[in-house]
Amino acid sequence: MSDLTFEIETNAAPRSAGDRAALMANPGFGKVFTDHMAIVRYSAGRGWHDAKITARAPIPLDPAAAVLHYAQEIFEGLKAYRTADGGAALFRPEANALRFRRSAERMAMVPFPEEAFIAAQRKLVEIDRDWIPDTPDGSLYLRPFMIANEVFLGVKPASEYLFITIASAVGSYFKDPNGTVTVWLSEHYTRAAPGGTGAAKCGGNYAASLAAQAEAANQGCEQVVFLDAAERRYVEELGGMNVFFVFEDGTLLTPPLSDSILPGITRDSIITLAREAGMTVREELYGIDQWRDDVRSGRQTEAFACGTAAVITPIGRVRGREDDFTIGNAVAGPVARRLRTLLVDIQRGNTSDAHGWFQKVF
Ligand code: PLP
Ligand code: COI
C-alpha cells in the first residue's frame, strides 16, 4: 500500500460559473481545462511525496530537465462520466493505473503507486465536479502523466520525477460523433517496431506519428493506419486508437497485442462485451492485402476505431498512395452501433455492470 495522502489546496481564483458555462458550451477535445490538478513529486532520497490537489498552473522546469532532452515521459487517458443522478463515475481506472505502471517500467521510470493513481483521479473529479459535461457525448477527460525532471544531461534513467493529472471538459473527439472517419494508410512511416516502445503510452510514440498524421490531414483523412514495421504488411492500429474489423458472418477480428501495439482498455472491453453478446472475436494478424480483398468482395462489412477519446468510431473509407476503398457505404454499421451502446451504457451507469468496470466517484 502507498501511504500518499493528497493535501487539498483549493484554487483561490476559480473560473466563474458564467465563464465555465461559456467554455463548456462547445468544448471540442483537449482545449478546455479545469481549475485544479493533482501533482506528486519523486526523488530518489524521499520516494513519492508532496501529493497535492492544487490550482492548475504552469510547472517550473529547469532547461536541463531530462524530459526536455531525452523524452522520458508517459501518460494515460481516461474519462469521468456524469451519471443520471448527478454523480460521476470512472471506467476501469485500475486498468489505466496498471498500464501506467507498465509504461513506466518500459521507459525505465519509477512506477507510480496504482492506488495513488486512482486516488488522484477521484480527488480531481470530486473537486472539479462542475466541469463534468452532462451532454450525451461529453465527459471529463483525465490526463495523468509523468515526466523526468532531474536536472542532468547524462543519458540515464532520471532520479527525479513529477506525476501530474490535469482534466479537460470534452465533447466528441471527431467532429461528427455519429459519422465515420476516413483513414490514411501510411506506407512510408511506421509507428512502432519490435522491441520498441509501441506498447507503452509514451509521448515519443505520438511524436513519431505526427509526420504521418500530418500527411493524413493533408489528404483530408482523420487518422493514420500503421502497418507493422518488420514486414509492412499487417495492420497494427491507428495513431491513437485500436482497430476492429467486422465480417459478413458477424465475426470480429482485431490484431493481436504485441510490443508494437498499445493494449487499449476499450479494445479489451469490446472483446469481452462482444463475446458475452455471442459474437466470435478473433485476435489475429490481418494483412493489408487481405483487407483490400475483404472489402472488395463484401466479406468485410464494417471496420471501426476504438479508444477512450474515440469511443467506437466507424471507419468509412481507407485511402493511401494506391488505395481508396469504402467500407459499408461509409455509414455507421449495426455491429459498431450495438457495441457502442453496450459500452457507453456501462460507462454512464445506464445498465448493470457485471465486471466492476463502472466506479462511482460520488
Ligand atoms: N492505441 C493508441 C496508440 C492510443 O493512443 C490509444 C488511446 O489511448 C488507444 C490505442 C486506445 O486505448 P484506450 O482504449 O485504453 O484508450
Ligand atoms: C486516448 O484515447 O486517451 C488517447 O490518448 C488518444 C489520443 C488520440 C487522444
Short mmCIF file of C-alpha atoms and ligand atoms in Angstrom, two decimals:
data_model
loop_
_atom_site.label_atom_id
_atom_site.label_comp_id
_atom_site.label_asym_id
_atom_site.label_seq_id
_atom_site.Cartn_x
_atom_site.Cartn_y
_atom_site.Cartn_z
CA MET A 1 0.00 0.00 0.00
CA SER A 2 1.16 3.52 -0.68
CA ASP A 3 0.71 5.99 2.15
CA LEU A 4 0.43 9.02 -0.12
CA THR A 5 -2.26 11.39 1.08
CA PHE A 6 -3.33 14.26 -1.14
CA GLU A 7 -3.34 17.64 0.55
CA ILE A 8 -6.15 19.75 -0.93
CA GLU A 9 -5.36 23.36 -1.81
CA THR A 10 -8.48 24.87 -3.34
CA ASN A 11 -7.96 27.25 -6.26
CA ALA A 12 -8.44 30.75 -4.80
CA ALA A 13 -9.47 32.19 -8.16
CA PRO A 14 -11.53 29.54 -9.99
CA ARG A 15 -13.38 30.36 -13.18
CA SER A 16 -16.77 31.98 -12.64
CA ALA A 17 -19.87 29.88 -13.32
CA GLY A 18 -20.57 32.06 -16.36
CA ASP A 19 -17.09 31.62 -17.83
CA ARG A 20 -17.24 27.90 -17.19
CA ALA A 21 -20.60 27.56 -18.91
CA ALA A 22 -19.32 29.50 -21.92
CA LEU A 23 -16.21 27.32 -22.16
CA MET A 24 -18.21 24.13 -21.80
CA ALA A 25 -20.86 25.04 -24.36
CA ASN A 26 -18.79 23.61 -27.20
CA PRO A 27 -15.61 22.25 -25.66
CA GLY A 28 -14.16 20.20 -28.53
CA PHE A 29 -11.36 17.93 -27.31
CA GLY A 30 -8.50 18.88 -25.01
CA LYS A 31 -8.89 22.64 -25.09
CA VAL A 32 -10.96 23.44 -22.01
CA PHE A 33 -9.18 22.79 -18.71
CA THR A 34 -10.48 22.71 -15.15
CA ASP A 35 -9.41 24.74 -12.12
CA HIS A 36 -7.21 22.11 -10.43
CA MET A 37 -4.55 19.50 -10.99
CA ALA A 38 -3.02 16.67 -8.99
CA ILE A 39 0.73 16.76 -8.51
CA VAL A 40 3.16 14.41 -6.74
CA ARG A 41 6.97 14.53 -6.65
CA TYR A 42 9.53 11.78 -6.63
CA SER A 43 13.16 11.91 -5.66
CA ALA A 44 15.49 9.02 -5.09
CA GLY A 45 16.01 10.05 -1.47
CA ARG A 46 12.38 10.66 -0.49
CA GLY A 47 10.38 8.42 -2.78
CA TRP A 48 6.96 9.73 -3.83
CA HIS A 49 6.00 12.70 -1.67
CA ASP A 50 4.27 16.06 -1.54
CA ALA A 51 0.96 14.84 -3.02
CA LYS A 52 -1.41 17.72 -3.67
CA ILE A 53 -4.55 18.73 -5.41
CA THR A 54 -3.85 22.34 -6.21
CA ALA A 55 -4.71 25.19 -8.58
CA ARG A 56 -3.87 24.30 -12.19
CA ALA A 57 -0.80 26.32 -13.08
CA PRO A 58 2.34 26.22 -15.22
CA ILE A 59 5.08 24.00 -13.80
CA PRO A 60 8.56 25.48 -13.46
CA LEU A 61 11.09 23.26 -15.26
CA ASP A 62 14.83 23.68 -15.40
CA PRO A 63 16.01 23.85 -19.03
CA ALA A 64 18.21 20.83 -18.32
CA ALA A 65 15.28 18.70 -17.05
CA ALA A 66 15.77 15.24 -18.54
CA VAL A 67 12.32 15.07 -20.18
CA LEU A 68 13.18 18.04 -22.39
CA HIS A 69 16.16 16.22 -23.85
CA TYR A 70 15.54 12.51 -23.80
CA ALA A 71 11.73 12.39 -23.66
CA GLN A 72 11.36 10.26 -20.55
CA GLU A 73 7.60 10.81 -20.39
CA ILE A 74 4.49 8.66 -20.15
CA PHE A 75 0.79 9.43 -19.99
CA GLU A 76 -2.68 7.95 -19.67
CA GLY A 77 -6.16 8.92 -20.78
CA LEU A 78 -9.41 8.07 -19.00
CA LYS A 79 -12.77 9.71 -18.59
CA ALA A 80 -15.14 10.65 -15.79
CA TYR A 81 -18.78 10.45 -16.84
CA ARG A 82 -21.77 12.33 -15.47
CA THR A 83 -24.36 9.85 -14.20
CA ALA A 84 -28.14 10.28 -14.33
CA ASP A 85 -28.30 11.00 -10.57
CA GLY A 86 -25.94 13.97 -10.98
CA GLY A 87 -22.96 11.98 -9.68
CA ALA A 88 -19.85 10.91 -11.54
CA ALA A 89 -18.10 7.65 -12.36
CA LEU A 90 -14.81 6.41 -13.76
CA PHE A 91 -14.41 3.48 -16.15
CA ARG A 92 -11.77 0.87 -15.26
CA PRO A 93 -9.30 3.30 -13.65
CA GLU A 94 -7.29 0.38 -12.25
CA ALA A 95 -6.58 -0.72 -15.83
CA ASN A 96 -5.11 2.71 -16.59
CA ALA A 97 -3.11 2.60 -13.36
CA LEU A 98 -1.67 -0.78 -14.33
CA ARG A 99 -0.84 0.31 -17.89
CA PHE A 100 0.80 3.43 -16.45
CA ARG A 101 3.00 1.19 -14.32
CA ARG A 102 3.94 -0.92 -17.34
CA SER A 103 4.70 2.19 -19.40
CA ALA A 104 6.92 3.46 -16.57
CA GLU A 105 8.79 0.17 -16.49
CA ARG A 106 9.38 0.25 -20.25
CA MET A 107 10.70 3.81 -20.06
CA ALA A 108 12.93 2.99 -17.08
CA MET A 109 10.91 5.37 -14.88
CA VAL A 110 9.94 4.85 -11.27
CA PRO A 111 6.40 3.39 -11.25
CA PHE A 112 3.70 5.48 -9.61
CA PRO A 113 1.71 3.51 -6.98
CA GLU A 114 -1.53 2.28 -8.52
CA GLU A 115 -3.74 3.16 -5.55
CA ALA A 116 -2.34 6.71 -5.53
CA PHE A 117 -3.01 6.93 -9.29
CA ILE A 118 -6.67 6.08 -8.70
CA ALA A 119 -6.90 8.39 -5.67
CA ALA A 120 -5.53 11.29 -7.73
CA GLN A 121 -8.22 10.77 -10.40
CA ARG A 122 -11.01 10.51 -7.84
CA LYS A 123 -9.94 13.59 -5.89
CA LEU A 124 -9.56 15.67 -9.03
CA VAL A 125 -13.00 14.62 -10.29
CA GLU A 126 -14.51 15.46 -6.91
CA ILE A 127 -13.01 18.93 -6.69
CA ASP A 128 -13.65 19.78 -10.36
CA ARG A 129 -17.11 18.18 -10.43
CA ASP A 130 -18.72 21.26 -12.01
CA TRP A 131 -16.57 20.71 -15.09
CA ILE A 132 -18.08 17.33 -16.00
CA PRO A 133 -20.32 17.91 -19.02
CA ASP A 134 -23.82 16.45 -18.86
CA THR A 135 -24.22 16.17 -22.62
CA PRO A 136 -24.62 12.73 -24.26
CA ASP A 137 -21.13 12.83 -25.81
CA GLY A 138 -19.48 14.89 -23.10
CA SER A 139 -17.15 13.78 -20.33
CA LEU A 140 -14.25 14.94 -18.22
CA TYR A 141 -11.09 13.64 -19.87
CA LEU A 142 -8.36 12.95 -17.31
CA ARG A 143 -4.77 13.12 -18.43
CA PRO A 144 -2.34 11.64 -15.90
CA PHE A 145 1.29 11.92 -16.95
CA MET A 146 4.78 11.60 -15.55
CA ILE A 147 7.95 13.40 -16.55
CA ALA A 148 11.61 13.05 -15.64
CA ASN A 149 12.62 16.38 -14.13
CA GLU A 150 16.10 15.62 -12.92
CA VAL A 151 18.50 18.40 -13.93
CA PHE A 152 21.18 16.41 -15.70
CA LEU A 153 22.31 15.97 -19.29
CA GLY A 154 23.77 12.50 -18.95
CA VAL A 155 21.76 9.77 -20.67
CA LYS A 156 20.42 7.51 -17.92
CA PRO A 157 17.12 6.90 -16.15
CA ALA A 158 16.35 10.01 -14.09
CA SER A 159 16.22 10.01 -10.31
CA GLU A 160 13.52 12.71 -10.03
CA TYR A 161 10.00 12.66 -11.45
CA LEU A 162 6.77 14.61 -11.40
CA PHE A 163 3.39 12.89 -11.60
CA ILE A 164 0.57 15.22 -12.64
CA THR A 165 -3.05 14.81 -13.64
CA ILE A 166 -4.90 17.54 -15.48
CA ALA A 167 -8.54 17.40 -16.55
CA SER A 168 -10.32 18.66 -19.63
CA ALA A 169 -14.04 19.01 -20.33
CA VAL A 170 -14.52 17.33 -23.70
CA GLY A 171 -17.12 16.61 -26.33
CA SER A 172 -16.56 14.02 -29.02
CA TYR A 173 -13.04 13.56 -30.40
CA PHE A 174 -14.10 13.64 -34.04
CA LYS A 175 -16.23 16.44 -35.42
CA ASP A 176 -19.28 14.34 -36.20
CA PRO A 177 -20.00 11.95 -33.30
CA ASN A 178 -22.35 9.89 -35.47
CA GLY A 179 -20.30 9.93 -38.63
CA THR A 180 -17.46 7.77 -39.92
CA VAL A 181 -13.81 8.63 -40.37
CA THR A 182 -11.51 8.31 -43.34
CA VAL A 183 -8.11 6.84 -42.52
CA TRP A 184 -4.81 7.21 -44.33
CA LEU A 185 -2.69 4.14 -44.90
CA SER A 186 0.86 5.07 -44.00
CA GLU A 187 3.22 3.22 -46.31
CA HIS A 188 6.40 5.14 -45.58
CA TYR A 189 6.19 5.78 -41.84
CA THR A 190 5.78 3.17 -39.14
CA ARG A 191 4.71 3.84 -35.56
CA ALA A 192 6.47 1.18 -33.53
CA ALA A 193 9.00 -1.57 -34.10
CA PRO A 194 9.52 -4.98 -32.49
CA GLY A 195 11.42 -4.38 -29.29
CA GLY A 196 10.47 -0.69 -29.32
CA THR A 197 8.06 1.31 -27.21
CA GLY A 198 4.79 0.83 -29.11
CA ALA A 199 3.04 -0.96 -26.24
CA ALA A 200 3.94 1.83 -23.81
CA LYS A 201 1.94 5.03 -23.68
CA CYS A 202 4.90 7.38 -24.01
CA GLY A 203 4.90 10.78 -25.65
CA GLY A 204 7.66 9.72 -28.04
CA ASN A 205 5.32 7.31 -29.85
CA TYR A 206 3.00 10.18 -30.63
CA ALA A 207 5.84 12.50 -31.68
CA ALA A 208 6.92 9.75 -34.08
CA SER A 209 3.39 9.52 -35.50
CA LEU A 210 2.94 13.22 -36.24
CA ALA A 211 4.58 13.35 -39.68
CA ALA A 212 2.27 10.53 -40.76
CA GLN A 213 -0.69 12.26 -39.10
CA ALA A 214 0.17 15.49 -40.95
CA GLU A 215 0.35 13.54 -44.22
CA ALA A 216 -3.09 12.10 -43.43
CA ALA A 217 -4.51 15.53 -42.65
CA ASN A 218 -3.11 16.89 -45.95
CA GLN A 219 -5.02 14.12 -47.68
CA GLY A 220 -8.22 15.01 -45.84
CA CYS A 221 -8.02 11.96 -43.57
CA GLU A 222 -8.69 11.99 -39.81
CA GLN A 223 -6.33 9.25 -38.68
CA VAL A 224 -3.40 7.14 -39.84
CA VAL A 225 -3.41 3.34 -40.14
CA PHE A 226 0.00 1.93 -39.32
CA LEU A 227 1.36 -1.32 -40.66
CA ASP A 228 3.90 -3.47 -38.81
CA ALA A 229 7.46 -2.20 -39.11
CA ALA A 230 9.08 -5.55 -39.89
CA GLU A 231 7.09 -6.64 -42.95
CA ARG A 232 4.98 -3.56 -43.71
CA ARG A 233 2.18 -5.97 -44.20
CA TYR A 234 -0.04 -6.36 -41.14
CA VAL A 235 -2.44 -3.72 -39.89
CA GLU A 236 -1.49 -2.77 -36.34
CA GLU A 237 -3.51 0.21 -35.14
CA LEU A 238 -4.25 3.86 -35.77
CA GLY A 239 -2.20 6.77 -34.40
CA GLY A 240 -4.35 6.97 -31.29
CA MET A 241 -6.82 4.07 -31.45
CA ASN A 242 -7.06 0.31 -31.83
CA VAL A 243 -8.91 -1.19 -34.76
CA PHE A 244 -11.56 -3.89 -35.30
CA PHE A 245 -12.93 -5.48 -38.47
CA VAL A 246 -16.42 -6.98 -38.82
CA PHE A 247 -17.23 -9.74 -41.30
CA GLU A 248 -20.47 -10.72 -43.00
CA ASP A 249 -20.84 -13.78 -40.79
CA GLY A 250 -20.85 -11.46 -37.77
CA THR A 251 -17.36 -12.32 -36.52
CA LEU A 252 -14.95 -9.66 -35.30
CA LEU A 253 -11.21 -9.53 -35.80
CA THR A 254 -8.64 -7.31 -34.12
CA PRO A 255 -4.85 -7.50 -34.41
CA PRO A 256 -3.26 -9.45 -31.52
CA LEU A 257 -1.37 -7.47 -28.88
CA SER A 258 2.38 -7.30 -29.31
CA ASP A 259 5.17 -4.99 -28.25
CA SER A 260 4.22 -2.65 -31.08
CA ILE A 261 0.51 -2.19 -30.25
CA LEU A 262 -0.94 -0.21 -27.36
CA PRO A 263 -3.10 -2.57 -25.24
CA GLY A 264 -6.27 -0.48 -25.31
CA ILE A 265 -8.70 -0.70 -22.42
CA THR A 266 -11.56 -0.02 -24.83
CA ARG A 267 -10.25 -2.83 -27.07
CA ASP A 268 -10.21 -5.21 -24.13
CA SER A 269 -13.71 -4.14 -23.02
CA ILE A 270 -15.11 -4.60 -26.53
CA ILE A 271 -13.67 -8.11 -26.81
CA THR A 272 -15.38 -9.04 -23.53
CA LEU A 273 -18.72 -7.40 -24.37
CA ALA A 274 -18.81 -8.85 -27.90
CA ARG A 275 -18.12 -12.37 -26.64
CA GLU A 276 -20.80 -12.01 -23.97
CA ALA A 277 -23.21 -10.92 -26.70
CA GLY A 278 -22.49 -14.19 -28.50
CA MET A 279 -20.13 -12.84 -31.15
CA THR A 280 -16.92 -14.57 -32.16
CA VAL A 281 -13.86 -12.38 -31.72
CA ARG A 282 -10.54 -13.40 -33.24
CA GLU A 283 -7.26 -11.78 -32.29
CA GLU A 284 -5.28 -12.46 -35.45
CA LEU A 285 -2.81 -10.85 -37.79
CA TYR A 286 -4.59 -9.13 -40.64
CA GLY A 287 -2.72 -8.19 -43.80
CA ILE A 288 -3.39 -5.08 -45.82
CA ASP A 289 -3.89 -7.16 -48.98
CA GLN A 290 -6.50 -9.21 -47.18
CA TRP A 291 -8.21 -6.02 -46.01
CA ARG A 292 -8.48 -4.73 -49.59
CA ASP A 293 -9.80 -8.09 -50.81
CA ASP A 294 -12.30 -8.49 -47.99
CA VAL A 295 -13.77 -5.05 -48.53
CA ARG A 296 -13.88 -5.52 -52.30
CA SER A 297 -15.57 -8.90 -52.04
CA GLY A 298 -18.06 -7.66 -49.45
CA ARG A 299 -16.82 -10.19 -46.91
CA GLN A 300 -15.95 -7.32 -44.60
CA THR A 301 -18.97 -5.25 -43.73
CA GLU A 302 -17.62 -2.82 -41.11
CA ALA A 303 -14.41 -1.57 -39.53
CA PHE A 304 -14.10 0.68 -36.52
CA ALA A 305 -11.56 2.50 -34.40
CA CYS A 306 -11.78 2.40 -30.62
CA GLY A 307 -10.22 4.17 -27.68
CA THR A 308 -11.01 6.36 -24.73
CA ALA A 309 -11.06 9.51 -26.83
CA ALA A 310 -12.68 7.94 -29.91
CA VAL A 311 -15.07 5.58 -28.05
CA ILE A 312 -16.16 3.49 -31.09
CA THR A 313 -15.84 5.36 -34.37
CA PRO A 314 -16.66 3.56 -37.61
CA ILE A 315 -14.09 3.73 -40.42
CA GLY A 316 -15.92 4.64 -43.63
CA ARG A 317 -13.09 4.89 -46.08
CA VAL A 318 -9.44 3.90 -46.41
CA ARG A 319 -7.08 5.90 -48.57
CA GLY A 320 -3.42 5.54 -49.39
CA ARG A 321 -0.97 6.25 -52.17
CA GLU A 322 -2.57 3.50 -54.22
CA ASP A 323 -5.69 2.79 -52.24
CA ASP A 324 -9.15 4.18 -51.95
CA PHE A 325 -11.87 1.88 -50.73
CA THR A 326 -15.15 2.42 -48.93
CA ILE A 327 -16.39 0.15 -46.17
CA GLY A 328 -20.11 -0.50 -45.69
CA ASN A 329 -21.22 2.56 -47.71
CA ALA A 330 -19.31 4.79 -45.25
CA VAL A 331 -22.11 4.81 -42.68
CA ALA A 332 -22.02 3.54 -39.10
CA GLY A 333 -22.81 -0.17 -39.25
CA PRO A 334 -25.06 -2.14 -36.91
CA VAL A 335 -22.25 -4.02 -35.11
CA ALA A 336 -20.31 -0.84 -34.28
CA ARG A 337 -23.52 0.85 -33.13
CA ARG A 338 -24.54 -2.09 -30.98
CA LEU A 339 -21.15 -2.40 -29.31
CA ARG A 340 -21.01 1.32 -28.75
CA THR A 341 -24.35 1.22 -26.95
CA LEU A 342 -23.25 -1.74 -24.80
CA LEU A 343 -20.04 0.06 -23.83
CA VAL A 344 -21.42 3.56 -23.31
CA ASP A 345 -24.34 2.26 -21.22
CA ILE A 346 -21.86 0.75 -18.77
CA GLN A 347 -19.60 3.81 -18.78
CA ARG A 348 -22.50 6.11 -17.98
CA GLY A 349 -24.18 3.81 -15.49
CA ASN A 350 -27.31 3.24 -17.59
CA THR A 351 -27.14 -0.51 -17.20
CA SER A 352 -25.89 -3.04 -14.69
CA ASP A 353 -22.19 -3.81 -14.83
CA ALA A 354 -21.14 -7.38 -14.16
CA HIS A 355 -17.42 -6.60 -14.38
CA GLY A 356 -16.80 -3.93 -11.76
CA TRP A 357 -15.75 -1.55 -14.55
CA PHE A 358 -18.11 1.28 -13.50
CA GLN A 359 -16.75 3.04 -10.46
CA LYS A 360 -18.78 5.72 -8.80
CA VAL A 361 -16.80 8.72 -7.56
CA PHE A 362 -19.69 10.49 -5.84
N1 PLP B 1 -3.81 2.95 -29.37
C1 PLP B 1 -3.21 4.14 -29.18
C2 PLP B 1 -1.95 4.42 -29.93
C3 PLP B 1 -3.77 5.07 -28.29
O1 PLP B 1 -3.20 6.26 -28.11
C4 PLP B 1 -4.97 4.76 -27.62
C5 PLP B 1 -5.58 5.71 -26.70
O2 PLP B 1 -5.34 5.74 -25.55
C6 PLP B 1 -5.54 3.50 -27.83
C7 PLP B 1 -4.94 2.64 -28.72
C8 PLP B 1 -6.78 3.09 -27.12
O3 PLP B 1 -6.53 2.85 -25.76
P1 PLP B 1 -7.67 3.01 -24.67
O4 PLP B 1 -8.82 2.24 -25.17
O5 PLP B 1 -7.10 2.44 -23.44
O6 PLP B 1 -7.96 4.46 -24.57
C1 COI B 2 -6.94 8.46 -25.60
O1 COI B 2 -7.84 7.94 -26.24
O2 COI B 2 -6.98 8.63 -24.39
C2 COI B 2 -5.71 8.89 -26.26
O3 COI B 2 -4.74 9.09 -25.61
C3 COI B 2 -5.69 9.03 -27.70
C4 COI B 2 -5.40 10.40 -28.19
C5 COI B 2 -5.70 10.36 -29.65
C6 COI B 2 -6.17 11.49 -27.53
#
